[in-house]
mmCIF file with all atom_site columns, C-alpha atoms in Angstrom:
data_model
loop_
_atom_site.group_PDB
_atom_site.id
_atom_site.type_symbol
_atom_site.label_atom_id
_atom_site.label_alt_id
_atom_site.label_comp_id
_atom_site.label_asym_id
_atom_site.label_entity_id
_atom_site.label_seq_id
_atom_site.pdbx_PDB_ins_code
_atom_site.Cartn_x
_atom_site.Cartn_y
_atom_site.Cartn_z
_atom_site.occupancy
_atom_site.B_iso_or_equiv
_atom_site.pdbx_formal_charge
_atom_site.auth_seq_id
_atom_site.auth_comp_id
_atom_site.auth_asym_id
_atom_site.auth_atom_id
_atom_site.pdbx_PDB_model_num
ATOM 1   C CA . MET A 1 1   ? -52.638 12.316  13.259 1.00 0.00 ? 1   MET A CA 1
ATOM 2   C CA . ALA A 1 2   ? -51.748 8.747   12.310 1.00 0.00 ? 2   ALA A CA 1
ATOM 3   C CA . LYS A 1 3   ? -48.844 7.060   14.055 1.00 0.00 ? 3   LYS A CA 1
ATOM 4   C CA . PRO A 1 4   ? -45.922 6.216   11.724 1.00 0.00 ? 4   PRO A CA 1
ATOM 5   C CA . ARG A 1 5   ? -45.362 2.554   11.041 1.00 0.00 ? 5   ARG A CA 1
ATOM 6   C CA . ILE A 1 6   ? -42.407 1.051   12.873 1.00 0.00 ? 6   ILE A CA 1
ATOM 7   C CA . ALA A 1 7   ? -41.022 -0.302  9.602  1.00 0.00 ? 7   ALA A CA 1
ATOM 8   C CA . THR A 1 8   ? -40.447 3.211   8.301  1.00 0.00 ? 8   THR A CA 1
ATOM 9   C CA . LEU A 1 9   ? -38.443 4.154   11.370 1.00 0.00 ? 9   LEU A CA 1
ATOM 10  C CA . ILE A 1 10  ? -36.055 1.267   11.964 1.00 0.00 ? 10  ILE A CA 1
ATOM 11  C CA . GLU A 1 11  ? -33.937 -0.931  9.744  1.00 0.00 ? 11  GLU A CA 1
ATOM 12  C CA . PRO A 1 12  ? -33.875 -4.602  10.727 1.00 0.00 ? 12  PRO A CA 1
ATOM 13  C CA . CYS A 1 13  ? -30.643 -5.638  12.438 1.00 0.00 ? 13  CYS A CA 1
ATOM 14  C CA . CYS A 1 14  ? -30.602 -9.335  11.782 1.00 0.00 ? 14  CYS A CA 1
ATOM 15  C CA . GLY A 1 15  ? -31.074 -11.632 8.836  1.00 0.00 ? 15  GLY A CA 1
ATOM 16  C CA . SER A 1 16  ? -34.367 -13.247 8.037  1.00 0.00 ? 16  SER A CA 1
ATOM 17  C CA . LEU A 1 17  ? -34.738 -16.909 8.878  1.00 0.00 ? 17  LEU A CA 1
ATOM 18  C CA . LEU A 1 18  ? -36.385 -17.201 5.466  1.00 0.00 ? 18  LEU A CA 1
ATOM 19  C CA . ARG A 1 19  ? -33.204 -16.010 3.698  1.00 0.00 ? 19  ARG A CA 1
ATOM 20  C CA . GLU A 1 20  ? -30.482 -17.699 5.720  1.00 0.00 ? 20  GLU A CA 1
ATOM 21  C CA . PRO A 1 21  ? -30.129 -19.896 8.804  1.00 0.00 ? 21  PRO A CA 1
ATOM 22  C CA . LEU A 1 22  ? -30.113 -17.963 12.071 1.00 0.00 ? 22  LEU A CA 1
ATOM 23  C CA . ALA A 1 23  ? -26.983 -17.901 14.187 1.00 0.00 ? 23  ALA A CA 1
ATOM 24  C CA . VAL A 1 24  ? -27.322 -19.777 17.478 1.00 0.00 ? 24  VAL A CA 1
ATOM 25  C CA . GLY A 1 25  ? -27.276 -16.598 19.570 1.00 0.00 ? 25  GLY A CA 1
ATOM 26  C CA . ASP A 1 26  ? -29.915 -14.927 17.404 1.00 0.00 ? 26  ASP A CA 1
ATOM 27  C CA . ALA A 1 27  ? -32.118 -18.025 17.564 1.00 0.00 ? 27  ALA A CA 1
ATOM 28  C CA . ILE A 1 28  ? -31.920 -18.097 21.368 1.00 0.00 ? 28  ILE A CA 1
ATOM 29  C CA . GLU A 1 29  ? -32.727 -14.385 21.655 1.00 0.00 ? 29  GLU A CA 1
ATOM 30  C CA . HIS A 1 30  ? -35.623 -14.518 19.202 1.00 0.00 ? 30  HIS A CA 1
ATOM 31  C CA . ALA A 1 31  ? -37.046 -17.723 20.683 1.00 0.00 ? 31  ALA A CA 1
ATOM 32  C CA . ALA A 1 32  ? -37.347 -16.053 24.101 1.00 0.00 ? 32  ALA A CA 1
ATOM 33  C CA . ALA A 1 33  ? -39.247 -13.122 22.606 1.00 0.00 ? 33  ALA A CA 1
ATOM 34  C CA . PHE A 1 34  ? -41.525 -15.337 20.515 1.00 0.00 ? 34  PHE A CA 1
ATOM 35  C CA . ALA A 1 35  ? -42.174 -17.552 23.560 1.00 0.00 ? 35  ALA A CA 1
ATOM 36  C CA . ALA A 1 36  ? -43.285 -14.478 25.494 1.00 0.00 ? 36  ALA A CA 1
ATOM 37  C CA . LEU A 1 37  ? -45.798 -13.803 22.721 1.00 0.00 ? 37  LEU A CA 1
ATOM 38  C CA . GLY A 1 38  ? -47.066 -17.389 22.823 1.00 0.00 ? 38  GLY A CA 1
ATOM 39  C CA . ASP A 1 39  ? -49.648 -16.572 25.482 1.00 0.00 ? 39  ASP A CA 1
ATOM 40  C CA . PRO A 1 40  ? -52.881 -14.873 24.336 1.00 0.00 ? 40  PRO A CA 1
ATOM 41  C CA . ALA A 1 41  ? -52.960 -12.543 27.357 1.00 0.00 ? 41  ALA A CA 1
ATOM 42  C CA . ARG A 1 42  ? -49.396 -11.348 26.712 1.00 0.00 ? 42  ARG A CA 1
ATOM 43  C CA . LEU A 1 43  ? -50.041 -10.904 23.011 1.00 0.00 ? 43  LEU A CA 1
ATOM 44  C CA . ARG A 1 44  ? -53.125 -8.824  23.845 1.00 0.00 ? 44  ARG A CA 1
ATOM 45  C CA . LEU A 1 45  ? -51.197 -6.786  26.431 1.00 0.00 ? 45  LEU A CA 1
ATOM 46  C CA . LEU A 1 46  ? -48.477 -5.997  23.905 1.00 0.00 ? 46  LEU A CA 1
ATOM 47  C CA . SER A 1 47  ? -51.103 -5.001  21.371 1.00 0.00 ? 47  SER A CA 1
ATOM 48  C CA . LEU A 1 48  ? -52.830 -2.699  23.866 1.00 0.00 ? 48  LEU A CA 1
ATOM 49  C CA . ILE A 1 49  ? -49.529 -1.065  24.809 1.00 0.00 ? 49  ILE A CA 1
ATOM 50  C CA . ALA A 1 50  ? -48.160 -0.751  21.270 1.00 0.00 ? 50  ALA A CA 1
ATOM 51  C CA . THR A 1 51  ? -51.343 0.857   19.941 1.00 0.00 ? 51  THR A CA 1
ATOM 52  C CA . ALA A 1 52  ? -51.920 3.249   22.844 1.00 0.00 ? 52  ALA A CA 1
ATOM 53  C CA . SER A 1 53  ? -52.470 6.751   21.507 1.00 0.00 ? 53  SER A CA 1
ATOM 54  C CA . ALA A 1 54  ? -50.322 8.245   24.276 1.00 0.00 ? 54  ALA A CA 1
ATOM 55  C CA . GLY A 1 55  ? -47.505 5.776   23.548 1.00 0.00 ? 55  GLY A CA 1
ATOM 56  C CA . GLU A 1 56  ? -47.759 4.313   27.018 1.00 0.00 ? 56  GLU A CA 1
ATOM 57  C CA . VAL A 1 57  ? -50.329 2.678   29.289 1.00 0.00 ? 57  VAL A CA 1
ATOM 58  C CA . CYS A 1 58  ? -50.738 2.521   33.051 1.00 0.00 ? 58  CYS A CA 1
ATOM 59  C CA . VAL A 1 59  ? -50.931 -1.008  34.407 1.00 0.00 ? 59  VAL A CA 1
ATOM 60  C CA . CYS A 1 60  ? -54.175 0.051   36.105 1.00 0.00 ? 60  CYS A CA 1
ATOM 61  C CA . ASP A 1 61  ? -55.744 0.448   32.650 1.00 0.00 ? 61  ASP A CA 1
ATOM 62  C CA . LEU A 1 62  ? -54.686 -3.016  31.478 1.00 0.00 ? 62  LEU A CA 1
ATOM 63  C CA . VAL A 1 63  ? -56.475 -5.149  34.064 1.00 0.00 ? 63  VAL A CA 1
ATOM 64  C CA . ALA A 1 64  ? -60.055 -4.775  32.779 1.00 0.00 ? 64  ALA A CA 1
ATOM 65  C CA . PRO A 1 65  ? -59.327 -5.399  29.064 1.00 0.00 ? 65  PRO A CA 1
ATOM 66  C CA . ILE A 1 66  ? -57.402 -8.577  29.887 1.00 0.00 ? 66  ILE A CA 1
ATOM 67  C CA . GLY A 1 67  ? -59.960 -9.861  32.389 1.00 0.00 ? 67  GLY A CA 1
ATOM 68  C CA . LYS A 1 68  ? -57.348 -11.133 34.814 1.00 0.00 ? 68  LYS A CA 1
ATOM 69  C CA . SER A 1 69  ? -56.305 -10.015 38.290 1.00 0.00 ? 69  SER A CA 1
ATOM 70  C CA . GLN A 1 70  ? -53.776 -7.203  38.690 1.00 0.00 ? 70  GLN A CA 1
ATOM 71  C CA . PRO A 1 71  ? -51.053 -9.589  39.966 1.00 0.00 ? 71  PRO A CA 1
ATOM 72  C CA . THR A 1 72  ? -51.593 -11.849 36.927 1.00 0.00 ? 72  THR A CA 1
ATOM 73  C CA . VAL A 1 73  ? -51.407 -8.894  34.552 1.00 0.00 ? 73  VAL A CA 1
ATOM 74  C CA . SER A 1 74  ? -48.218 -7.737  36.298 1.00 0.00 ? 74  SER A CA 1
ATOM 75  C CA . HIS A 1 75  ? -46.726 -11.208 35.884 1.00 0.00 ? 75  HIS A CA 1
ATOM 76  C CA . HIS A 1 76  ? -47.488 -11.196 32.153 1.00 0.00 ? 76  HIS A CA 1
ATOM 77  C CA . LEU A 1 77  ? -46.001 -7.706  31.833 1.00 0.00 ? 77  LEU A CA 1
ATOM 78  C CA . LYS A 1 78  ? -42.836 -8.899  33.576 1.00 0.00 ? 78  LYS A CA 1
ATOM 79  C CA . VAL A 1 79  ? -42.502 -11.719 31.033 1.00 0.00 ? 79  VAL A CA 1
ATOM 80  C CA . LEU A 1 80  ? -42.871 -9.187  28.206 1.00 0.00 ? 80  LEU A CA 1
ATOM 81  C CA . ALA A 1 81  ? -40.311 -6.910  29.863 1.00 0.00 ? 81  ALA A CA 1
ATOM 82  C CA . ASP A 1 82  ? -37.844 -9.776  30.403 1.00 0.00 ? 82  ASP A CA 1
ATOM 83  C CA . ALA A 1 83  ? -38.139 -10.545 26.672 1.00 0.00 ? 83  ALA A CA 1
ATOM 84  C CA . GLY A 1 84  ? -37.323 -6.906  25.868 1.00 0.00 ? 84  GLY A CA 1
ATOM 85  C CA . LEU A 1 85  ? -40.728 -6.221  24.310 1.00 0.00 ? 85  LEU A CA 1
ATOM 86  C CA . VAL A 1 86  ? -41.844 -3.551  26.794 1.00 0.00 ? 86  VAL A CA 1
ATOM 87  C CA . THR A 1 87  ? -40.259 -1.183  29.280 1.00 0.00 ? 87  THR A CA 1
ATOM 88  C CA . SER A 1 88  ? -41.805 0.345   32.359 1.00 0.00 ? 88  SER A CA 1
ATOM 89  C CA . GLU A 1 89  ? -41.483 3.449   34.461 1.00 0.00 ? 89  GLU A CA 1
ATOM 90  C CA . ARG A 1 90  ? -42.752 3.780   38.021 1.00 0.00 ? 90  ARG A CA 1
ATOM 91  C CA . ARG A 1 91  ? -44.828 6.855   38.741 1.00 0.00 ? 91  ARG A CA 1
ATOM 92  C CA . GLY A 1 92  ? -46.010 6.883   42.307 1.00 0.00 ? 92  GLY A CA 1
ATOM 93  C CA . ARG A 1 93  ? -48.059 3.778   42.937 1.00 0.00 ? 93  ARG A CA 1
ATOM 94  C CA . TRP A 1 94  ? -48.404 2.687   39.290 1.00 0.00 ? 94  TRP A CA 1
ATOM 95  C CA . ALA A 1 95  ? -46.120 1.433   36.535 1.00 0.00 ? 95  ALA A CA 1
ATOM 96  C CA . TRP A 1 96  ? -46.477 2.805   33.001 1.00 0.00 ? 96  TRP A CA 1
ATOM 97  C CA . TYR A 1 97  ? -45.573 0.550   30.074 1.00 0.00 ? 97  TYR A CA 1
ATOM 98  C CA . ARG A 1 98  ? -44.234 1.322   26.597 1.00 0.00 ? 98  ARG A CA 1
ATOM 99  C CA . ALA A 1 99  ? -43.515 -1.013  23.700 1.00 0.00 ? 99  ALA A CA 1
ATOM 100 C CA . VAL A 1 100 ? -39.919 -1.316  22.494 1.00 0.00 ? 100 VAL A CA 1
ATOM 101 C CA . PRO A 1 101 ? -40.155 -0.628  18.737 1.00 0.00 ? 101 PRO A CA 1
ATOM 102 C CA . GLU A 1 102 ? -36.623 -1.870  18.044 1.00 0.00 ? 102 GLU A CA 1
ATOM 103 C CA . GLN A 1 103 ? -37.405 -5.312  19.463 1.00 0.00 ? 103 GLN A CA 1
ATOM 104 C CA . LEU A 1 104 ? -40.729 -5.524  17.632 1.00 0.00 ? 104 LEU A CA 1
ATOM 105 C CA . GLU A 1 105 ? -39.022 -4.593  14.370 1.00 0.00 ? 105 GLU A CA 1
ATOM 106 C CA . ARG A 1 106 ? -36.269 -7.137  15.010 1.00 0.00 ? 106 ARG A CA 1
ATOM 107 C CA . LEU A 1 107 ? -38.855 -9.898  15.387 1.00 0.00 ? 107 LEU A CA 1
ATOM 108 C CA . ARG A 1 108 ? -40.735 -8.721  12.312 1.00 0.00 ? 108 ARG A CA 1
ATOM 109 C CA . GLY A 1 109 ? -37.506 -8.702  10.319 1.00 0.00 ? 109 GLY A CA 1
ATOM 110 C CA . VAL A 1 110 ? -36.761 -12.301 11.279 1.00 0.00 ? 110 VAL A CA 1
ATOM 111 C CA . LEU A 1 111 ? -40.027 -13.409 9.668  1.00 0.00 ? 111 LEU A CA 1
ATOM 112 C CA . GLN A 1 112 ? -39.761 -11.368 6.475  1.00 0.00 ? 112 GLN A CA 1
ATOM 113 C CA . PRO A 1 113 ? -38.391 -13.003 3.329  1.00 0.00 ? 113 PRO A CA 1
#
């Protein structure tokens, strides 16, 4: 069964920067999230997490696709988490990561006309 698109689930909360100037607070918040996505490894990690069929991914399954050490992958995941793009849950020895659809939709909405 196909996963529903995020756009059909959530209404954007903020105005588009293509329709009106962003408020200072919105610009600061969005800039932090976009900066987190400015690294190819983090962008790939977010993509792997957001498209996971189970809706979540164990950090142990993210090391090989990224081709970096586990501590480096964990660092990148922390940056994504600090930007509000992913959340994690500890299960025993491993952390499991999920994308935050509301934040992804918020960023998408900022770029839409």
